CSV table of C-alpha atoms in Angstrom, one decimal:
chain,number,residue,atom,x,y,z
A,272,MET,CA,39.0,-67.0,-16.6
A,273,LYS,CA,38.6,-68.1,-13.0
A,274,LYS,CA,35.4,-67.7,-11.1
A,275,ASN,CA,37.0,-65.3,-8.6
A,276,GLU,CA,38.5,-63.1,-11.3
A,277,LYS,CA,35.1,-62.7,-12.9
A,278,LYS,CA,33.5,-61.7,-9.6
A,279,LYS,CA,36.1,-59.1,-8.9
A,280,LYS,CA,36.0,-57.6,-12.4
A,281,GLY,CA,32.2,-57.6,-12.6
A,282,VAL,CA,30.0,-58.0,-15.6
A,283,LYS,CA,29.4,-55.1,-18.0
A,284,PHE,CA,25.9,-54.2,-19.0
A,285,MET,CA,24.5,-51.3,-21.0
A,286,LEU,CA,21.6,-49.1,-20.2
A,287,ARG,CA,20.4,-47.4,-23.4
A,288,LEU,CA,18.4,-44.2,-23.2
A,289,LEU,CA,16.7,-42.4,-26.0
A,290,ILE,CA,16.3,-38.8,-25.1
A,291,GLY,CA,14.6,-35.7,-26.4
A,292,SER,CA,15.2,-32.2,-25.4
A,293,ASP,CA,13.4,-32.4,-22.0
A,294,TRP,CA,15.6,-34.9,-20.2
A,295,THR,CA,17.1,-32.1,-18.0
A,296,LYS,CA,15.2,-29.5,-16.0
A,297,ASN,CA,16.7,-26.1,-15.6
A,298,ARG,CA,16.3,-25.1,-11.9
A,299,ASP,CA,17.0,-21.4,-12.4
A,300,GLU,CA,18.3,-18.7,-14.8
A,301,ILE,CA,21.9,-19.7,-14.3
A,302,ASN,CA,21.2,-22.9,-16.3
A,303,ASP,CA,22.1,-25.2,-13.5
A,304,ARG,CA,21.2,-28.4,-15.3
A,305,SER,CA,19.8,-31.3,-13.2
A,306,LEU,CA,18.2,-34.5,-14.3
A,307,ALA,CA,14.5,-34.7,-14.7
A,308,PRO,CA,13.1,-36.8,-11.8
A,309,GLU,CA,11.5,-39.3,-14.2
A,310,LEU,CA,14.9,-40.0,-15.9
A,311,LYS,CA,16.7,-40.4,-12.6
A,312,GLU,CA,14.0,-42.8,-11.4
A,313,TYR,CA,14.1,-44.7,-14.7
A,314,ILE,CA,17.9,-45.2,-14.4
A,315,ILE,CA,17.6,-46.4,-10.8
A,316,ASN,CA,14.7,-48.8,-11.7
A,317,GLU,CA,16.7,-50.2,-14.6
A,318,LEU,CA,19.5,-51.2,-12.3
A,319,VAL,CA,17.2,-53.4,-10.2
A,320,GLY,CA,18.1,-57.0,-10.8
A,321,HIS,CA,21.6,-56.3,-12.0
A,322,ASP,CA,24.7,-57.0,-9.9
A,323,PRO,CA,25.6,-53.7,-8.2
A,324,ASP,CA,29.3,-54.6,-8.7
A,325,SER,CA,29.0,-54.9,-12.4
A,326,LYS,CA,30.3,-52.2,-14.6
A,327,LEU,CA,27.7,-49.9,-16.1
A,328,VAL,CA,27.9,-48.3,-19.5
A,329,LEU,CA,25.3,-45.5,-19.9
A,330,GLU,CA,24.6,-45.2,-23.6
A,331,ILE,CA,22.6,-42.0,-24.4
A,332,ASN,CA,21.0,-41.7,-27.8
A,333,SER,CA,19.7,-38.3,-28.6
A,334,LYS,CA,17.1,-37.2,-31.1
A,335,TYR,CA,19.1,-34.0,-31.6
A,336,ASP,CA,22.7,-33.1,-32.3
A,337,VAL,CA,24.5,-32.6,-29.0
A,338,SER,CA,27.6,-30.5,-28.9
A,339,GLU,CA,30.7,-31.6,-27.0
A,340,ASP,CA,30.1,-28.9,-24.4
A,341,ASP,CA,26.5,-30.1,-23.9
A,342,LYS,CA,27.7,-33.7,-23.6
A,343,GLU,CA,30.1,-32.7,-20.9
A,344,ALA,CA,27.4,-30.6,-19.2
A,345,TYR,CA,24.9,-33.5,-19.3
A,346,GLU,CA,27.5,-35.9,-18.0
A,347,LEU,CA,28.3,-33.5,-15.1
A,348,ALA,CA,24.5,-33.2,-14.5
A,349,ILE,CA,24.1,-36.9,-14.2
A,350,ARG,CA,27.0,-37.4,-11.9
A,351,LYS,CA,26.0,-34.4,-9.8
A,352,GLU,CA,22.5,-35.6,-9.4
A,353,PHE,CA,23.4,-39.1,-8.3
A,354,ARG,CA,26.2,-37.8,-6.0
A,355,GLU,CA,23.9,-35.4,-4.2
A,356,THR,CA,21.3,-38.2,-3.8
A,357,MET,CA,24.0,-40.5,-2.4
A,358,PHE,CA,25.1,-37.8,0.1
A,359,GLU,CA,21.5,-37.3,1.2
A,360,ILE,CA,21.1,-41.0,1.9
A,361,LYS,CA,24.3,-41.1,3.9
A,362,TYR,CA,23.3,-38.0,5.9
A,363,GLU,CA,19.9,-39.5,6.6
A,364,ALA,CA,21.7,-42.7,7.8
A,365,LYS,CA,23.7,-40.7,10.3
A,366,LEU,CA,20.6,-39.0,11.7
A,367,ASP,CA,18.8,-42.4,11.8
A,368,TYR,CA,21.7,-44.0,13.6
A,369,THR,CA,21.5,-41.4,16.4
A,370,ARG,CA,17.7,-41.8,16.7
A,371,ASN,CA,17.9,-45.5,16.7
A,372,LEU,CA,20.6,-45.5,19.4
A,373,ILE,CA,18.3,-43.3,21.6
A,374,LEU,CA,15.3,-45.6,20.9
A,375,PHE,CA,17.4,-48.6,21.8
A,376,PHE,CA,18.4,-47.1,25.2
A,377,ILE,CA,14.8,-46.0,25.9
A,378,GLY,CA,13.6,-49.6,25.2
A,379,VAL,CA,16.2,-51.1,27.5
A,380,LEU,CA,15.5,-48.5,30.2
A,381,LEU,CA,11.7,-49.2,30.0
A,382,VAL,CA,12.3,-53.0,30.2
A,383,LEU,CA,14.6,-52.6,33.2
A,384,ILE,CA,12.3,-50.2,35.0
A,385,SER,CA,9.4,-52.6,34.5
A,386,ASN,CA,11.4,-55.3,36.2
A,387,PHE,CA,11.9,-53.2,39.3
A,388,ILE,CA,8.2,-52.2,39.8
A,389,ASP,CA,6.2,-54.2,42.3
A,390,ALA,CA,3.5,-56.0,40.4
A,391,SER,CA,1.0,-56.0,43.3
A,392,ILE,CA,0.9,-52.2,43.5
A,393,LEU,CA,1.4,-51.0,39.9
A,394,GLY,CA,0.9,-54.3,37.9
A,395,PHE,CA,-0.9,-52.5,35.0
A,396,PHE,CA,1.8,-49.8,34.8
A,397,LYS,CA,4.5,-52.5,34.9
A,398,GLU,CA,3.0,-54.3,31.9
A,399,ILE,CA,2.6,-51.1,29.9
A,400,LEU,CA,6.3,-50.2,30.4
A,401,LEU,CA,7.3,-53.8,29.5
A,402,ILE,CA,5.2,-53.7,26.3
A,403,PHE,CA,6.6,-50.3,25.2
A,404,GLY,CA,10.1,-51.4,26.0
A,405,TRP,CA,9.9,-54.5,23.9
A,406,PHE,CA,8.2,-52.7,21.1
A,407,ALA,CA,11.1,-50.2,21.0
A,408,LEU,CA,13.6,-53.0,20.9
A,409,THR,CA,11.7,-54.9,18.1
A,410,GLN,CA,11.6,-51.7,16.0
A,411,ILE,CA,15.4,-51.4,16.3
A,412,ALA,CA,15.8,-55.0,15.2
A,413,TYR,CA,13.6,-54.3,12.2
A,414,ILE,CA,15.5,-51.2,11.3
A,415,VAL,CA,18.9,-53.0,11.6
A,416,PHE,CA,17.9,-56.0,9.6
A,417,TYR,CA,15.8,-54.4,6.9
A,418,SER,CA,16.1,-50.6,6.6
A,419,PHE,CA,19.9,-50.5,6.7
A,420,MET,CA,20.2,-53.2,4.1
A,421,VAL,CA,17.9,-51.3,1.7
A,422,ARG,CA,19.8,-48.1,2.3
A,423,ARG,CA,23.1,-49.8,1.6
A,424,ARG,CA,21.8,-51.4,-1.6
A,425,ASN,CA,20.6,-48.0,-2.8
A,426,VAL,CA,24.0,-46.4,-2.1
A,427,ARG,CA,25.7,-49.2,-4.0
A,428,ARG,CA,23.4,-48.5,-7.0
A,429,LEU,CA,24.1,-44.8,-6.9
A,430,LYS,CA,27.9,-45.5,-6.8
A,431,GLN,CA,27.4,-47.8,-9.8
A,432,VAL,CA,26.0,-44.9,-11.8
A,433,LEU,CA,28.7,-42.5,-10.6
A,434,MET,CA,31.4,-44.9,-11.7
A,435,SER,CA,29.7,-45.7,-15.0
A,436,LYS,CA,31.0,-44.8,-18.4
A,437,ILE,CA,28.7,-42.4,-20.2
A,438,VAL,CA,28.6,-42.6,-24.0
A,439,PHE,CA,26.7,-40.3,-26.3
A,440,LYS,CA,25.6,-41.6,-29.7
């Protein structure tokens, strides 16, 4: 197999879970199953260090007999929980994008205003505007180079779980 083909296809790895009866939490009387936060966090933490493009097989070993209907319900609960989390992250990203754009324009505006102020009259005020302007611009640089990358990586992990094969044993 060529190197490029292996990269496209991805490597398959298994995540084995041994579960009891408490791996889902019922939110209300309608029996709307959702994952226990500890299990969701465990799955995400286990993906750290693995290639996000690799294929994931989620193997679930239960201490109890699980009916086919429950298997389907649990699979839907897993996918629903990770899909909702992914949509929340994407929604936050849109809000952050707008805030960051506003912060960028404020930073540029403060730097420009500080250049047009006469230093002999309002020298101290000029320096304050310049400092705040550059601070706003450096915060944008940090957000672009770090926060967006972290968010993108998290979305890729969530997609990996959504696309995974879920097997009950």
